[in-house]
Amino acid sequence: MPIKKINNLLLIILMIVSTNLFAQKKGLFSKKNVLNQYASVGIGGGSSHYYGDLAPYSYFYYGLYTNVRWNGTINYTRTLTSNVSARVSYTYARIYGDDNTYASKNLEKLSANYIRNMHFRNDLQEFVVSGIYNFLPQFGKGAKSRNKIMPYAAVGIGLYGHNPKARGPLTFDNTTGLPIKAKWEALRQYNTSGQGIPGSTVKSYSLVQPVMPIALGIKIKLNEKFDFSAEAGLRLTPFDYLDDVGNTSYPSKSLMVSNYGQDAANLSYRAGEDYSATTGDLRIQNFIQAASQQGFSTAGIAPSTNAEQIYPYSSKRGSKRIDSYVLTQFTISYVLSNSIKCPVIK
């Protein structure tokens, strides 16, 4: 679904919720709903799953168990009515993508991705305001009468800060011959898509982006003071550079070197590396299999000698599809107010 349509849908939902909340007789400040209002704070964590150029949506199921990372979250939730709550949350999430591991799951279909050999990790700091709708009615009043089990949906809007990074090519110790992994480098500074090169129309991207979470969850009342919730949410982003890979062709190697240096050129085009920069594994066997899927003769080939022939600089680094991520979160919440309030006297 296009981002514009998603924005319109979210706006309609917010308008409907707002109308219901502030209706005079049964709205947010009605006598009935004042009795229902209470607050809680929560802390939790879970898994992070990236989808984008390095984890194609058409093979989303690989992302459920491949290149999975973690997240941690804290939140403040205010129950406004028996069905509606508002939540403010902060989440620190790491996402990760790697052609070497993801495309290895299906070299027949993802051969070009394996040859491309991109990888990244990105630590996201996400601030979100969400509206929560409880699917079941709550017949009692206040926190003491909350349901034992409550399924719910959440829709929100927010911002996240990010900074995609990658390792440089693997090197080897001259004395021991052991592999040495390069440190993680922030990619934006290297303009890996050719941003800023004379004649390039590719623009640099911002490290702060909007996000629209859509989630489903279930909340379980543990006792009078504590709840446990399990939630899974898709984070929609109108953005294509969570992974530092966009819908552009590779910039010229000579222009990258002359404008930004050899390190920038190395981080821009990764197909010619014989070893995985993240795992240290030798890539030649899978590279030969991937090249054969592309219709090339495989006799005596290797990434370092044949990559540019098989995967030339005129190739696209990525696609037009926006990036997204999925977070699972398991949260323990503490109820701040557990007393029934007197209704407003008029």
CSV table of C-alpha atoms in Angstrom, one decimal:
chain,number,residue,atom,x,y,z
A,1,MET,CA,0.0,0.0,0.0
A,2,PRO,CA,1.4,3.4,-0.9
A,3,ILE,CA,2.5,5.6,1.9
A,4,LYS,CA,0.0,8.4,1.0
A,5,LYS,CA,-2.9,5.9,1.3
A,6,ILE,CA,-1.5,4.7,4.7
A,7,ASN,CA,-1.3,8.3,5.9
A,8,ASN,CA,-4.9,8.9,4.9
A,9,LEU,CA,-6.1,5.7,6.6
A,10,LEU,CA,-4.3,6.7,9.8
A,11,LEU,CA,-5.8,10.1,9.7
A,12,ILE,CA,-9.3,8.7,9.4
A,13,ILE,CA,-8.7,6.3,12.3
A,14,LEU,CA,-7.4,9.2,14.5
A,15,MET,CA,-10.5,11.3,13.6
A,16,ILE,CA,-12.9,8.6,14.5
A,17,VAL,CA,-11.1,7.9,17.8
A,18,SER,CA,-11.0,11.6,18.6
A,19,THR,CA,-14.7,12.1,17.9
A,20,ASN,CA,-15.5,9.2,20.2
A,21,LEU,CA,-13.2,10.3,23.0
A,22,PHE,CA,-14.4,13.9,23.2
A,23,ALA,CA,-18.1,13.3,22.6
A,24,GLN,CA,-20.0,15.1,25.3
A,25,LYS,CA,-22.0,12.3,26.9
A,26,LYS,CA,-19.8,9.3,26.5
A,27,GLY,CA,-16.4,10.9,25.7
A,28,LEU,CA,-13.1,11.1,27.4
A,29,PHE,CA,-14.3,13.3,30.3
A,30,SER,CA,-17.7,11.7,30.9
A,31,LYS,CA,-18.4,10.4,34.4
A,32,LYS,CA,-18.3,6.8,33.2
A,33,ASN,CA,-14.9,7.1,31.6
A,34,VAL,CA,-13.3,9.0,34.5
A,35,LEU,CA,-13.9,5.9,36.6
A,36,ASN,CA,-12.1,3.8,34.0
A,37,GLN,CA,-8.9,5.9,33.8
A,38,TYR,CA,-5.6,4.7,35.2
A,39,ALA,CA,-2.0,4.7,34.2
A,40,SER,CA,0.8,2.1,33.9
A,41,VAL,CA,4.5,2.0,33.1
A,42,GLY,CA,6.2,-0.9,31.3
A,43,ILE,CA,9.6,-2.3,30.4
A,44,GLY,CA,10.3,-5.1,28.0
A,45,GLY,CA,12.2,-6.4,25.0
A,46,GLY,CA,12.1,-8.8,22.1
A,47,SER,CA,13.3,-9.5,18.6
A,48,SER,CA,13.9,-7.2,15.6
A,49,HIS,CA,13.4,-8.3,11.9
A,50,TYR,CA,14.5,-6.1,9.0
A,51,TYR,CA,12.9,-6.2,5.5
A,52,GLY,CA,14.2,-4.3,2.5
A,53,ASP,CA,16.8,-4.6,-0.3
A,54,LEU,CA,18.8,-7.2,1.7
A,55,ALA,CA,15.8,-9.1,2.9
A,56,PRO,CA,13.2,-9.1,0.1
A,57,TYR,CA,9.5,-9.0,1.0
A,58,SER,CA,8.8,-11.9,-1.4
A,59,TYR,CA,10.8,-14.2,0.9
A,60,PHE,CA,9.7,-12.6,4.2
A,61,TYR,CA,9.6,-15.9,6.0
A,62,TYR,CA,13.5,-16.1,5.9
A,63,GLY,CA,13.5,-12.9,7.9
A,64,LEU,CA,11.6,-14.6,10.8
A,65,TYR,CA,14.7,-16.5,11.7
A,66,THR,CA,17.6,-15.1,9.7
A,67,ASN,CA,19.7,-12.1,10.7
A,68,VAL,CA,17.4,-11.6,13.7
A,69,ARG,CA,18.5,-9.0,16.3
A,70,TRP,CA,17.0,-7.5,19.5
A,71,ASN,CA,15.2,-4.5,21.0
A,72,GLY,CA,14.4,-3.0,24.4
A,73,THR,CA,11.5,-0.7,25.2
A,74,ILE,CA,10.0,1.4,28.0
A,75,ASN,CA,6.5,2.9,27.9
A,76,TYR,CA,3.9,4.9,29.7
A,77,THR,CA,0.2,4.0,29.0
A,78,ARG,CA,-2.9,5.9,30.0
A,79,THR,CA,-6.2,4.0,29.9
A,80,LEU,CA,-8.8,6.6,28.8
A,81,THR,CA,-11.9,4.5,28.3
A,82,SER,CA,-12.9,0.9,28.7
A,83,ASN,CA,-11.7,0.3,25.1
A,84,VAL,CA,-9.2,3.0,24.3
A,85,SER,CA,-5.7,3.8,25.7
A,86,ALA,CA,-2.9,6.2,24.7
A,87,ARG,CA,0.8,5.1,24.9
A,88,VAL,CA,4.1,6.9,24.7
A,89,SER,CA,7.1,4.6,24.1
A,90,TYR,CA,10.8,4.7,23.6
A,91,THR,CA,12.5,1.7,21.9
A,92,TYR,CA,16.1,1.0,21.1
A,93,ALA,CA,16.3,-1.6,18.4
A,94,ARG,CA,19.1,-3.1,16.3
A,95,ILE,CA,18.3,-4.4,12.9
A,96,TYR,CA,20.7,-6.3,10.6
A,97,GLY,CA,20.8,-7.5,7.0
A,98,ASP,CA,23.4,-9.5,5.1
A,99,ASP,CA,23.3,-10.9,1.6
A,100,ASN,CA,25.8,-13.6,2.5
A,101,THR,CA,23.5,-15.2,5.0
A,102,TYR,CA,20.0,-14.3,3.7
A,103,ALA,CA,20.6,-15.2,0.0
A,104,SER,CA,22.3,-18.4,1.0
A,105,LYS,CA,18.9,-19.7,2.0
A,106,ASN,CA,17.9,-19.8,-1.6
A,107,LEU,CA,20.7,-19.4,-4.1
A,108,GLU,CA,18.5,-20.3,-7.0
A,109,LYS,CA,16.1,-17.4,-6.5
A,110,LEU,CA,18.5,-15.0,-4.7
A,111,SER,CA,21.7,-15.5,-6.7
A,112,ALA,CA,22.1,-11.8,-7.6
A,113,ASN,CA,21.8,-10.8,-4.0
A,114,TYR,CA,24.4,-13.3,-2.9
A,115,ILE,CA,26.8,-12.0,-5.6
A,116,ARG,CA,26.1,-8.4,-4.5
A,117,ASN,CA,27.3,-9.2,-1.0
A,118,MET,CA,26.0,-6.2,0.9
A,119,HIS,CA,25.5,-6.1,4.7
A,120,PHE,CA,24.7,-3.6,7.3
A,121,ARG,CA,23.5,-3.1,10.9
A,122,ASN,CA,21.5,-0.1,12.2
A,123,ASP,CA,20.7,0.9,15.8
A,124,LEU,CA,17.4,2.7,15.9
A,125,GLN,CA,16.1,5.0,18.6
A,126,GLU,CA,12.3,5.2,18.2
A,127,PHE,CA,9.9,7.6,19.9
A,128,VAL,CA,6.2,6.8,19.2
A,129,VAL,CA,2.8,7.9,20.3
A,130,SER,CA,0.2,5.2,19.8
A,131,GLY,CA,-3.5,4.7,20.2
A,132,ILE,CA,-4.6,1.3,21.6
A,133,TYR,CA,-8.0,-0.3,21.1
A,134,ASN,CA,-9.1,-3.2,23.3
A,135,PHE,CA,-11.2,-5.7,21.5
A,136,LEU,CA,-13.1,-7.0,24.5
A,137,PRO,CA,-15.4,-4.9,26.7
A,138,GLN,CA,-14.4,-4.2,30.3
A,139,PHE,CA,-17.5,-4.4,32.6
A,140,GLY,CA,-15.9,-3.3,35.8
A,141,LYS,CA,-14.4,0.1,36.7
A,142,GLY,CA,-10.8,1.1,37.0
A,143,ALA,CA,-7.6,-0.9,37.2
A,144,LYS,CA,-8.9,-3.4,39.7
A,145,SER,CA,-11.5,-4.6,37.2
A,146,ARG,CA,-9.3,-4.9,34.2
A,147,ASN,CA,-9.8,-8.1,32.2
A,148,LYS,CA,-7.7,-11.2,32.8
A,149,ILE,CA,-6.9,-11.4,29.1
A,150,MET,CA,-7.3,-8.5,26.6
A,151,PRO,CA,-6.4,-8.7,22.9
A,152,TYR,CA,-5.7,-5.3,21.4
A,153,ALA,CA,-4.5,-3.4,18.3
A,154,ALA,CA,-2.2,-0.4,18.3
A,155,VAL,CA,-1.6,2.3,15.6
A,156,GLY,CA,0.9,5.1,16.1
A,157,ILE,CA,3.1,7.8,14.6
A,158,GLY,CA,6.6,8.7,15.6
A,159,LEU,CA,10.2,9.4,14.7
A,160,TYR,CA,13.4,7.4,14.9
A,161,GLY,CA,17.1,8.2,14.7
A,162,HIS,CA,19.3,5.8,12.9
A,163,ASN,CA,22.9,5.4,11.5
A,164,PRO,CA,23.5,2.4,9.2
A,165,LYS,CA,27.0,0.8,9.5
A,166,ALA,CA,29.0,-1.9,7.8
A,167,ARG,CA,32.4,-3.6,8.1
A,168,GLY,CA,35.1,-3.0,5.6
A,169,PRO,CA,36.7,-6.0,3.7
A,170,LEU,CA,38.2,-8.8,5.7
A,171,THR,CA,42.0,-8.7,6.0
A,172,PHE,CA,44.5,-11.3,7.3
A,173,ASP,CA,47.3,-11.0,9.8
A,174,ASN,CA,50.7,-11.2,8.0
A,175,THR,CA,52.3,-13.2,10.8
A,176,THR,CA,49.6,-15.7,11.8
A,177,GLY,CA,47.5,-15.7,8.7
A,178,LEU,CA,44.4,-15.4,10.8
A,179,PRO,CA,41.4,-13.3,9.5
A,180,ILE,CA,40.9,-9.8,11.0
A,181,LYS,CA,37.4,-8.3,10.8
A,182,ALA,CA,37.3,-4.6,10.1
A,183,LYS,CA,35.5,-2.3,12.6
A,184,TRP,CA,31.9,-1.1,11.9
A,185,GLU,CA,31.9,2.1,9.9
A,186,ALA,CA,29.0,4.6,9.6
A,187,LEU,CA,28.1,4.5,5.9
A,188,ARG,CA,26.4,7.8,5.3
A,189,GLN,CA,29.8,9.7,5.5
A,190,TYR,CA,31.1,7.6,2.7
A,191,ASN,CA,28.3,8.4,0.2
A,192,THR,CA,28.2,4.8,-1.0
A,193,SER,CA,25.5,5.5,-3.6
A,194,GLY,CA,27.6,8.3,-5.1
A,195,GLN,CA,25.9,11.2,-3.3
A,196,GLY,CA,27.8,14.4,-4.1
A,197,ILE,CA,29.8,13.1,-6.9
A,198,PRO,CA,29.8,15.5,-9.9
A,199,GLY,CA,26.9,14.7,-12.1
A,200,SER,CA,25.2,12.5,-9.6
A,201,THR,CA,21.5,13.3,-8.8
A,202,VAL,CA,21.4,11.0,-5.7
A,203,LYS,CA,20.8,13.0,-2.5
A,204,SER,CA,22.1,12.4,0.9
A,205,TYR,CA,19.6,11.0,3.4
A,206,SER,CA,18.5,12.2,6.9
A,207,LEU,CA,19.4,10.3,10.0
A,208,VAL,CA,16.0,11.1,11.5
A,209,GLN,CA,12.9,9.6,9.8
A,210,PRO,CA,9.2,9.2,10.5
A,211,VAL,CA,7.7,5.8,11.4
A,212,MET,CA,4.2,4.4,11.5
A,213,PRO,CA,3.8,1.3,13.8
A,214,ILE,CA,0.8,-1.0,13.3
A,215,ALA,CA,0.7,-3.8,16.0
A,216,LEU,CA,-1.4,-6.6,17.4
A,217,GLY,CA,-1.0,-7.9,21.0
A,218,ILE,CA,-2.5,-9.6,24.0
A,219,LYS,CA,-2.3,-8.3,27.6
A,220,ILE,CA,-2.6,-10.7,30.6
A,221,LYS,CA,-3.4,-9.5,34.1
A,222,LEU,CA,-0.8,-11.2,36.5
A,223,ASN,CA,-2.2,-9.6,39.7
A,224,GLU,CA,-3.6,-6.4,41.0
A,225,LYS,CA,-0.4,-4.4,40.1
A,226,PHE,CA,1.3,-6.2,37.2
A,227,ASP,CA,0.4,-7.0,33.6
A,228,PHE,CA,2.3,-9.0,31.0
A,229,SER,CA,1.8,-8.3,27.3
A,230,ALA,CA,3.1,-9.9,24.1
A,231,GLU,CA,3.0,-7.7,20.9
A,232,ALA,CA,4.1,-7.9,17.3
A,233,GLY,CA,4.2,-4.8,15.2
A,234,LEU,CA,5.2,-3.8,11.7
A,235,ARG,CA,7.0,-0.4,11.4
A,236,LEU,CA,6.3,1.3,8.1
A,237,THR,CA,8.9,3.9,7.0
A,238,PRO,CA,8.6,6.1,3.9
A,239,PHE,CA,12.4,5.5,3.5
A,240,ASP,CA,14.7,3.4,1.4
A,241,TYR,CA,18.1,3.8,3.2
A,242,LEU,CA,17.7,2.0,6.5
A,243,ASP,CA,20.2,-0.4,4.9
A,244,ASP,CA,22.2,2.3,3.1
A,245,VAL,CA,21.0,0.7,-0.2
A,246,GLY,CA,18.7,2.5,-2.6
A,247,ASN,CA,17.4,2.3,-6.1
A,248,THR,CA,20.6,3.6,-7.7
A,249,SER,CA,23.3,2.2,-9.9
A,250,TYR,CA,26.8,1.8,-8.5
A,251,PRO,CA,28.9,4.9,-8.8
A,252,SER,CA,32.1,4.7,-10.8
A,253,LYS,CA,35.0,3.2,-8.7
A,254,SER,CA,37.5,5.8,-10.0
A,255,LEU,CA,35.1,8.7,-9.1
A,256,MET,CA,34.5,7.2,-5.6
A,257,VAL,CA,38.3,6.9,-5.0
A,258,SER,CA,39.1,10.4,-6.3
A,259,ASN,CA,36.2,12.1,-4.4
A,260,TYR,CA,36.0,10.1,-1.2
A,261,GLY,CA,38.9,7.6,-1.0
A,262,GLN,CA,39.5,3.9,-1.3
A,263,ASP,CA,37.5,3.0,1.8
A,264,ALA,CA,34.4,4.6,0.3
A,265,ALA,CA,34.9,2.6,-2.9
A,266,ASN,CA,35.3,-0.6,-0.9
A,267,LEU,CA,32.1,0.0,1.0
A,268,SER,CA,30.1,0.9,-2.1
A,269,TYR,CA,30.8,-2.2,-4.2
A,270,ARG,CA,31.2,-5.5,-2.2
A,271,ALA,CA,30.7,-8.2,-4.9
A,272,GLY,CA,34.5,-8.7,-5.4
A,273,GLU,CA,35.3,-9.9,-1.9
A,274,ASP,CA,36.3,-13.6,-1.6
A,275,TYR,CA,35.5,-13.6,2.1
A,276,SER,CA,32.4,-12.5,4.0
A,277,ALA,CA,33.3,-9.4,6.0
A,278,THR,CA,30.9,-10.4,8.8
A,279,THR,CA,31.4,-14.1,9.2
A,280,GLY,CA,34.9,-14.6,7.7
A,281,ASP,CA,33.6,-17.5,5.5
A,282,LEU,CA,35.0,-18.2,2.1
A,283,ARG,CA,32.4,-17.2,-0.5
A,284,ILE,CA,33.8,-18.9,-3.6
A,285,GLN,CA,31.7,-22.1,-3.5
A,286,ASN,CA,28.4,-20.3,-3.2
A,287,PHE,CA,29.6,-17.6,-5.6
A,288,ILE,CA,30.2,-20.2,-8.3
A,289,GLN,CA,26.7,-21.6,-7.7
A,290,ALA,CA,25.1,-18.2,-7.8
A,291,ALA,CA,27.0,-17.3,-11.0
A,292,SER,CA,25.8,-20.4,-12.7
A,293,GLN,CA,22.2,-19.3,-11.9
A,294,GLN,CA,23.0,-16.1,-13.7
A,295,GLY,CA,24.1,-18.1,-16.8
A,296,PHE,CA,27.9,-17.6,-16.5
A,297,SER,CA,30.6,-20.2,-17.0
A,298,THR,CA,31.9,-21.2,-13.6
A,299,ALA,CA,35.3,-22.7,-14.5
A,300,GLY,CA,38.0,-21.2,-12.2
A,301,ILE,CA,36.0,-18.1,-11.3
A,302,ALA,CA,36.2,-16.2,-8.0
A,303,PRO,CA,34.6,-13.0,-6.7
A,304,SER,CA,38.0,-11.1,-6.7
A,305,THR,CA,38.6,-11.9,-10.3
A,306,ASN,CA,35.2,-12.2,-12.0
A,307,ALA,CA,32.6,-10.2,-9.9
A,308,GLU,CA,32.7,-7.1,-12.1
A,309,GLN,CA,32.0,-9.2,-15.2
A,310,ILE,CA,29.1,-11.0,-13.5
A,311,TYR,CA,27.7,-8.1,-11.5
A,312,PRO,CA,28.9,-4.9,-13.3
A,313,TYR,CA,28.9,-1.4,-11.9
A,314,SER,CA,25.9,-0.6,-14.1
A,315,SER,CA,23.8,-3.0,-11.9
A,316,LYS,CA,21.3,-1.5,-9.4
A,317,ARG,CA,22.4,-1.5,-5.8
A,318,GLY,CA,18.8,-1.9,-4.6
A,319,SER,CA,15.1,-1.5,-5.5
A,320,LYS,CA,12.4,1.1,-5.3
A,321,ARG,CA,10.6,-0.6,-2.4
A,322,ILE,CA,10.8,1.1,1.0
A,323,ASP,CA,12.4,-0.5,4.0
A,324,SER,CA,10.6,-1.6,7.1
A,325,TYR,CA,11.1,-3.6,10.3
A,326,VAL,CA,9.1,-5.8,12.6
A,327,LEU,CA,9.4,-5.8,16.4
A,328,THR,CA,8.2,-8.4,18.8
A,329,GLN,CA,8.0,-7.1,22.3
A,330,PHE,CA,7.3,-8.8,25.6
A,331,THR,CA,6.5,-6.3,28.3
A,332,ILE,CA,5.9,-6.3,32.1
A,333,SER,CA,3.8,-3.3,33.2
A,334,TYR,CA,3.2,-1.8,36.6
A,335,VAL,CA,-0.2,-0.2,37.4
A,336,LEU,CA,0.4,3.2,38.9
A,337,SER,CA,-3.1,3.8,40.1
A,338,ASN,CA,-5.2,1.0,41.4
A,339,SER,CA,-8.0,2.9,43.1
A,340,ILE,CA,-11.5,3.7,41.7
A,341,LYS,CA,-11.9,7.5,41.4
A,342,CYS,CA,-15.0,9.4,42.3
A,343,PRO,CA,-16.8,10.8,39.3
A,344,VAL,CA,-16.7,14.4,38.4
A,345,ILE,CA,-19.4,16.3,40.3
A,346,LYS,CA,-21.3,18.9,38.3
